[in-house]
Amino acid sequence: MPPGSTPHAYTAIPGWVRALAVVAAVVVVLPLLAMVLRVDWTHFVPLVTSESSLTALALSLRTSAASTVLCIVLGVPLAVVLARDTFRLQGLLRSLVLLPLVLPPVVGGIALLYTFGRQGLLGRTLDVLGLQIAFSTTAVVLAQTFVALPFLVVSLEGALRTSGSRYEAVAATLGAPPGIVFRRVTLPLVLPGLASGAVLSFARSLGEFGATLTFAGSLQGVTRTLPLEIYLQRETDPDAAVALSLVLVAVAVAVVALAYRRPAAARTGSGRTTAAAPAGGNVT
Amino acid sequence: MMRPRMTRLPIPTARARALAAVLAAGALLPAVLTGCAPAGGTTAGADERTGARPAGTITVFAAASLKGTFTELAHAFEAANPGSSVTLSFAGSSDLVGQISQGAPADVFASADAANMQKLQDAGLADGTPRNFATNTLAIAMPPGNPAGIGSLKDLARPGVKLVTCARQVPCGAAAAKVAEAAGLELRPVSEENAVTDVLGKVTSAEADAGLVYATDINAAGGKVAGIGFAESQGAVNTYPIVATTTSRNKATAQAFLDLVTGAEGQKVLAAAGFGPADASGQGK
């Protein structure tokens, strides 16, 4: 059989694989459904629009937007260096950068505490500069950036490797300096990857809980983001907690839908850049 | 055993196998999910019915602040009653009530406040009247060396002092608010935590200058925090009630554990950890 062709016989899936796939889907979907069924719809709007809920939602959106910007500013260069450069200990650096993906967030919170806290590694230096990070909104943004950065780096590095460096090489031989190549060739090529990475980072920031609770504390309007508010409401008002959880689920669904519109995004992304570089999709 | 390896499977058989797999997985799932839960005294047998020696397994759900004392008491109980076994689960009282309401196999529930015990009673899960067995008051915890120079409750309201308390929604936060109100102080904490352990964590890491926690927490933290009591704490005394659950399948042993906690030995262990004696008027014996 010639490589590359995919005969139908090979795509047949054994029955037990299908069966387990159904179980897997149920494992994910059923708890969400159970939660939706518990929502107290008659009081949904007042529960969700209470002052503390709105404050928490606003804080969550503001901090997540800030940490997404931070992730882009710091994550793009890191992804480029990891994908394009070769240097000693590159593999080690990549593994370390990905650690927050698998670390329990509370561990991240403890690590941040011993870095930026008053008694931490940088705490005294920051104190001298008049910066106090613990218990501030800055701490929330730092915690979110710490856990969300790997999502952007992974997405973007993958996109960079897939797009290859041929066009960059061509641009360079035509006399474009590295700065121009980066801005006019590299970035436009990986824009879809960057976009989905940014969306995933935003979603991860929005859901951040453990590191925030450990590192930033919990105070209304300052550090109590929506997940922390849900955790607290659960103590006294489970209905409010369920209603707020649904809001977060809705946001998450929207974000995932946005991130997985990839084929369409890729087309528009590369379409705009045809002037600068031949789009990947046009080359066969 | 049929092993149709390498044989051509007709479609219906494949379907049947798929169905069987779904059924098997479905049957397996609850077993997996409950597999980690302790068995609620199903092995006790007739012994408990005859009201003889306490035996079998009981599961005790207790407030997080009881971790040290109840662990000690459970060992004492097992030693005094060979053949018995006590499984302990510690968490915030409201979490525990939630779990029991959702069917978690608890034989005994010890709450850190009356409000959460009331929730269990309202759910019809309390077997008889709860007995009060201990009290706890708030105290001020400070990092060792007391960097902010805290000497009294009033110092907590001083500008620049980084104070951490529990949120009003949890018992330790309600107590803190009550104490502050009674003292006419307006406390401005930099963080309002969900659990007293989170408050303690902020103090032991020296991020906070002071935290309002229970007196027993300071005892349990050993040298990791300094602590001072204050007279105003008597205005917000937390009472700890304990009760057996209606769903208990080992009532005799559960009752025996209750007796141990409320009896002389239990009271001695609790007092050593810094708990106050319970007010006799609240007892339902």
CSV table of C-alpha atoms in Angstrom, one decimal, chain B residues 41-278:
chain,number,residue,atom,x,y,z
B,41,GLY,CA,-19.1,-1.2,59.6
B,42,THR,CA,-20.6,-3.9,57.4
B,43,THR,CA,-18.4,-6.5,59.1
B,44,ALA,CA,-19.6,-5.8,62.6
B,45,GLY,CA,-22.1,-8.6,62.5
B,46,ALA,CA,-24.4,-9.4,65.3
B,47,ASP,CA,-22.1,-8.2,68.0
B,48,GLU,CA,-23.4,-4.6,67.8
B,49,ARG,CA,-27.0,-5.6,67.7
B,50,THR,CA,-26.7,-7.4,71.0
B,51,GLY,CA,-25.1,-4.2,72.4
B,52,ALA,CA,-22.0,-6.0,73.5
B,53,ARG,CA,-18.4,-4.7,73.1
B,54,PRO,CA,-18.0,-2.0,70.5
B,55,ALA,CA,-16.5,-3.6,67.4
B,56,GLY,CA,-16.3,-3.1,63.6
B,57,THR,CA,-15.4,0.0,61.7
B,58,ILE,CA,-16.9,3.4,62.2
B,59,THR,CA,-16.2,6.5,60.1
B,60,VAL,CA,-15.9,9.8,62.0
B,61,PHE,CA,-16.2,13.1,60.1
B,62,ALA,CA,-14.7,15.8,62.2
B,63,ALA,CA,-13.9,19.5,61.8
B,64,ALA,CA,-10.4,20.2,60.7
B,65,SER,CA,-9.5,21.8,64.0
B,66,LEU,CA,-10.0,18.4,65.7
B,67,LYS,CA,-7.4,16.7,63.7
B,68,GLY,CA,-4.8,16.3,66.5
B,69,THR,CA,-7.2,15.4,69.3
B,70,PHE,CA,-9.5,13.1,67.4
B,71,THR,CA,-6.5,11.2,65.9
B,72,GLU,CA,-5.3,10.6,69.4
B,73,LEU,CA,-8.8,9.6,70.7
B,74,ALA,CA,-9.3,7.2,67.8
B,75,HIS,CA,-6.1,5.4,68.7
B,76,ALA,CA,-7.2,5.2,72.3
B,77,PHE,CA,-10.6,3.9,71.2
B,78,GLU,CA,-9.1,1.2,69.1
B,79,ALA,CA,-6.7,0.2,71.8
B,80,ALA,CA,-9.5,0.0,74.4
B,81,ASN,CA,-11.8,-1.9,72.0
B,82,PRO,CA,-9.9,-4.7,70.2
B,83,GLY,CA,-11.7,-5.5,66.9
B,84,SER,CA,-12.8,-1.9,66.4
B,85,SER,CA,-11.5,0.4,63.9
B,86,VAL,CA,-12.0,4.2,63.5
B,87,THR,CA,-11.6,5.8,60.1
B,88,LEU,CA,-11.2,9.6,60.3
B,89,SER,CA,-12.0,12.3,57.8
B,90,PHE,CA,-11.2,15.9,58.5
B,91,ALA,CA,-12.4,18.9,56.6
B,92,GLY,CA,-14.3,22.2,57.1
B,93,SER,CA,-17.5,21.5,59.0
B,94,SER,CA,-19.7,22.8,56.1
B,95,ASP,CA,-17.9,20.6,53.6
B,96,LEU,CA,-18.5,17.6,55.9
B,97,VAL,CA,-22.2,18.3,56.3
B,98,GLY,CA,-22.4,18.6,52.5
B,99,GLN,CA,-20.7,15.3,52.1
B,100,ILE,CA,-22.9,13.5,54.6
B,101,SER,CA,-26.0,15.0,52.9
B,102,GLN,CA,-24.8,13.6,49.6
B,103,GLY,CA,-24.5,10.1,51.1
B,104,ALA,CA,-20.9,9.9,52.4
B,105,PRO,CA,-20.7,7.0,54.9
B,106,ALA,CA,-20.2,8.8,58.2
B,107,ASP,CA,-21.2,7.2,61.5
B,108,VAL,CA,-20.2,10.2,63.7
B,109,PHE,CA,-20.1,14.0,62.9
B,110,ALA,CA,-18.2,16.4,65.0
B,111,SER,CA,-18.8,20.1,64.0
B,112,ALA,CA,-16.8,23.2,64.8
B,113,ASP,CA,-20.0,25.2,65.3
B,114,ALA,CA,-23.7,24.9,66.1
B,115,ALA,CA,-24.7,26.3,62.7
B,116,ASN,CA,-23.3,23.4,60.7
B,117,MET,CA,-24.7,20.9,63.2
B,118,GLN,CA,-28.1,22.5,62.7
B,119,LYS,CA,-27.8,21.9,59.0
B,120,LEU,CA,-27.3,18.2,59.6
B,121,GLN,CA,-30.3,18.1,62.0
B,122,ASP,CA,-32.4,20.0,59.4
B,123,ALA,CA,-31.5,17.3,56.9
B,124,GLY,CA,-32.8,14.7,59.3
B,125,LEU,CA,-29.4,13.0,59.5
B,126,ALA,CA,-28.6,13.6,63.2
B,127,ASP,CA,-29.5,10.6,65.4
B,128,GLY,CA,-30.7,12.2,68.6
B,129,THR,CA,-29.7,15.5,70.2
B,130,PRO,CA,-26.1,16.5,69.6
B,131,ARG,CA,-23.8,16.8,72.6
B,132,ASN,CA,-21.5,19.7,73.1
B,133,PHE,CA,-18.1,18.5,73.9
B,134,ALA,CA,-15.7,21.4,73.6
B,135,THR,CA,-15.3,25.1,73.1
B,136,ASN,CA,-12.7,27.1,71.3
B,137,THR,CA,-11.9,30.8,71.3
B,138,LEU,CA,-10.0,33.1,69.0
B,139,ALA,CA,-6.5,34.1,69.6
B,140,ILE,CA,-4.0,36.2,67.7
B,141,ALA,CA,-1.2,34.4,65.8
B,142,MET,CA,1.9,36.2,64.8
B,143,PRO,CA,5.1,35.1,63.0
B,144,PRO,CA,7.8,34.2,65.5
B,145,GLY,CA,9.5,37.4,66.7
B,146,ASN,CA,6.2,39.4,66.2
B,147,PRO,CA,7.6,41.8,63.6
B,148,ALA,CA,4.7,44.2,63.8
B,149,GLY,CA,4.8,44.4,67.6
B,150,ILE,CA,1.2,43.2,68.2
B,151,GLY,CA,0.2,43.2,71.8
B,152,SER,CA,-3.5,43.4,71.9
B,153,LEU,CA,-6.6,43.1,69.8
B,154,LYS,CA,-6.6,46.9,69.2
B,155,ASP,CA,-3.2,46.6,67.5
B,156,LEU,CA,-4.8,44.6,64.7
B,157,ALA,CA,-6.7,47.7,63.6
B,158,ARG,CA,-3.5,49.8,63.4
B,159,PRO,CA,-2.8,51.1,59.9
B,160,GLY,CA,0.0,49.2,58.2
B,161,VAL,CA,-0.6,46.0,60.1
B,162,LYS,CA,-1.2,43.2,57.6
B,163,LEU,CA,-4.0,41.2,59.2
B,164,VAL,CA,-5.5,38.0,57.8
B,165,THR,CA,-8.8,36.6,59.1
B,166,CYS,CA,-11.3,34.0,57.9
B,167,ALA,CA,-14.2,35.2,55.7
B,168,ARG,CA,-17.5,35.9,57.5
B,169,GLN,CA,-19.1,32.9,55.7
B,170,VAL,CA,-17.0,30.4,57.7
B,171,PRO,CA,-17.2,29.9,61.5
B,172,CYS,CA,-13.8,31.4,62.4
B,173,GLY,CA,-14.6,34.5,60.3
B,174,ALA,CA,-18.0,34.9,61.9
B,175,ALA,CA,-16.3,34.8,65.3
B,176,ALA,CA,-13.7,37.3,64.2
B,177,ALA,CA,-16.4,39.7,63.1
B,178,LYS,CA,-18.3,39.3,66.3
B,179,VAL,CA,-15.2,39.9,68.4
B,180,ALA,CA,-14.3,43.0,66.5
B,181,GLU,CA,-17.8,44.4,66.7
B,182,ALA,CA,-18.0,43.8,70.4
B,183,ALA,CA,-14.7,45.6,70.9
B,184,GLY,CA,-15.8,48.5,68.6
B,185,LEU,CA,-12.9,47.9,66.3
B,186,GLU,CA,-13.0,48.1,62.5
B,187,LEU,CA,-10.6,45.5,61.2
B,188,ARG,CA,-9.4,45.8,57.7
B,189,PRO,CA,-7.8,42.4,56.8
B,190,VAL,CA,-5.7,42.2,53.7
B,191,SER,CA,-7.2,38.8,53.1
B,192,GLU,CA,-10.3,36.9,54.2
B,193,GLU,CA,-9.5,33.2,53.9
B,194,ASN,CA,-11.9,30.2,53.6
B,195,ALA,CA,-10.3,28.2,56.3
B,196,VAL,CA,-8.4,28.8,59.5
B,197,THR,CA,-5.5,26.7,58.1
B,198,ASP,CA,-5.2,29.2,55.3
B,199,VAL,CA,-4.9,32.0,57.8
B,200,LEU,CA,-2.3,30.1,59.7
B,201,GLY,CA,-0.4,29.5,56.5
B,202,LYS,CA,-0.2,33.2,55.8
B,203,VAL,CA,1.2,33.8,59.3
B,204,THR,CA,3.7,31.0,59.4
B,205,SER,CA,5.1,32.2,56.0
B,206,ALA,CA,5.3,35.7,57.6
B,207,GLU,CA,3.3,37.2,54.7
B,208,ALA,CA,0.9,38.5,57.3
B,209,ASP,CA,1.8,40.3,60.5
B,210,ALA,CA,-1.1,38.8,62.4
B,211,GLY,CA,-4.0,36.4,62.0
B,212,LEU,CA,-7.1,35.6,64.0
B,213,VAL,CA,-7.2,31.9,64.5
B,214,TYR,CA,-8.4,29.5,67.2
B,215,ALA,CA,-6.4,29.1,70.4
B,216,THR,CA,-6.0,25.4,69.6
B,217,ASP,CA,-4.4,26.2,66.2
B,218,ILE,CA,-1.6,28.1,67.9
B,219,ASN,CA,-1.0,25.2,70.2
B,220,ALA,CA,-0.9,22.8,67.3
B,221,ALA,CA,1.4,25.0,65.3
B,222,GLY,CA,4.1,24.5,67.9
B,223,GLY,CA,6.9,27.1,67.6
B,224,LYS,CA,6.0,28.1,64.0
B,225,VAL,CA,3.8,31.0,65.3
B,226,ALA,CA,3.7,33.1,68.4
B,227,GLY,CA,0.3,33.6,69.9
B,228,ILE,CA,-1.6,35.8,72.4
B,229,GLY,CA,-5.0,35.5,73.8
B,230,PHE,CA,-7.3,38.4,74.4
B,231,ALA,CA,-10.2,39.0,76.8
B,232,GLU,CA,-12.6,40.0,74.1
B,233,SER,CA,-12.4,36.5,72.6
B,234,GLN,CA,-14.9,35.4,75.3
B,235,GLY,CA,-17.5,37.3,73.3
B,236,ALA,CA,-17.4,34.7,70.6
B,237,VAL,CA,-17.0,31.3,71.9
B,238,ASN,CA,-17.4,28.5,69.4
B,239,THR,CA,-19.1,25.4,70.7
B,240,TYR,CA,-18.3,22.0,69.2
B,241,PRO,CA,-21.3,19.5,69.1
B,242,ILE,CA,-21.0,15.8,68.2
B,243,VAL,CA,-23.7,13.4,67.1
B,244,ALA,CA,-24.1,10.0,65.5
B,245,THR,CA,-25.8,9.9,62.1
B,246,THR,CA,-29.1,8.2,61.3
B,247,THR,CA,-27.4,6.5,58.4
B,248,SER,CA,-24.8,4.8,60.7
B,249,ARG,CA,-24.8,1.0,60.3
B,250,ASN,CA,-22.8,0.6,63.5
B,251,LYS,CA,-24.7,2.6,66.0
B,252,ALA,CA,-23.3,0.9,69.2
B,253,THR,CA,-19.8,1.6,68.3
B,254,ALA,CA,-20.6,5.1,67.2
B,255,GLN,CA,-22.3,5.7,70.5
B,256,ALA,CA,-19.2,4.3,72.3
B,257,PHE,CA,-17.0,6.8,70.5
B,258,LEU,CA,-19.3,9.6,71.5
B,259,ASP,CA,-19.1,8.5,75.1
B,260,LEU,CA,-15.3,8.5,74.9
B,261,VAL,CA,-15.2,12.1,73.5
B,262,THR,CA,-17.6,13.5,76.0
B,263,GLY,CA,-16.2,11.4,78.8
B,264,ALA,CA,-13.3,12.1,81.2
B,265,GLU,CA,-10.6,10.8,78.8
B,266,GLY,CA,-11.8,12.8,75.8
B,267,GLN,CA,-12.1,15.9,77.9
B,268,LYS,CA,-8.6,15.5,79.1
B,269,VAL,CA,-7.1,15.2,75.6
B,270,LEU,CA,-9.2,18.1,74.4
B,271,ALA,CA,-8.1,20.3,77.3
B,272,ALA,CA,-4.5,19.5,76.7
B,273,ALA,CA,-4.9,20.8,73.1
B,274,GLY,CA,-6.3,24.1,74.3
B,275,PHE,CA,-10.0,23.4,74.0
B,276,GLY,CA,-12.3,24.8,76.7
B,277,PRO,CA,-14.9,22.7,78.4
B,278,ALA,CA,-18.3,22.7,76.9
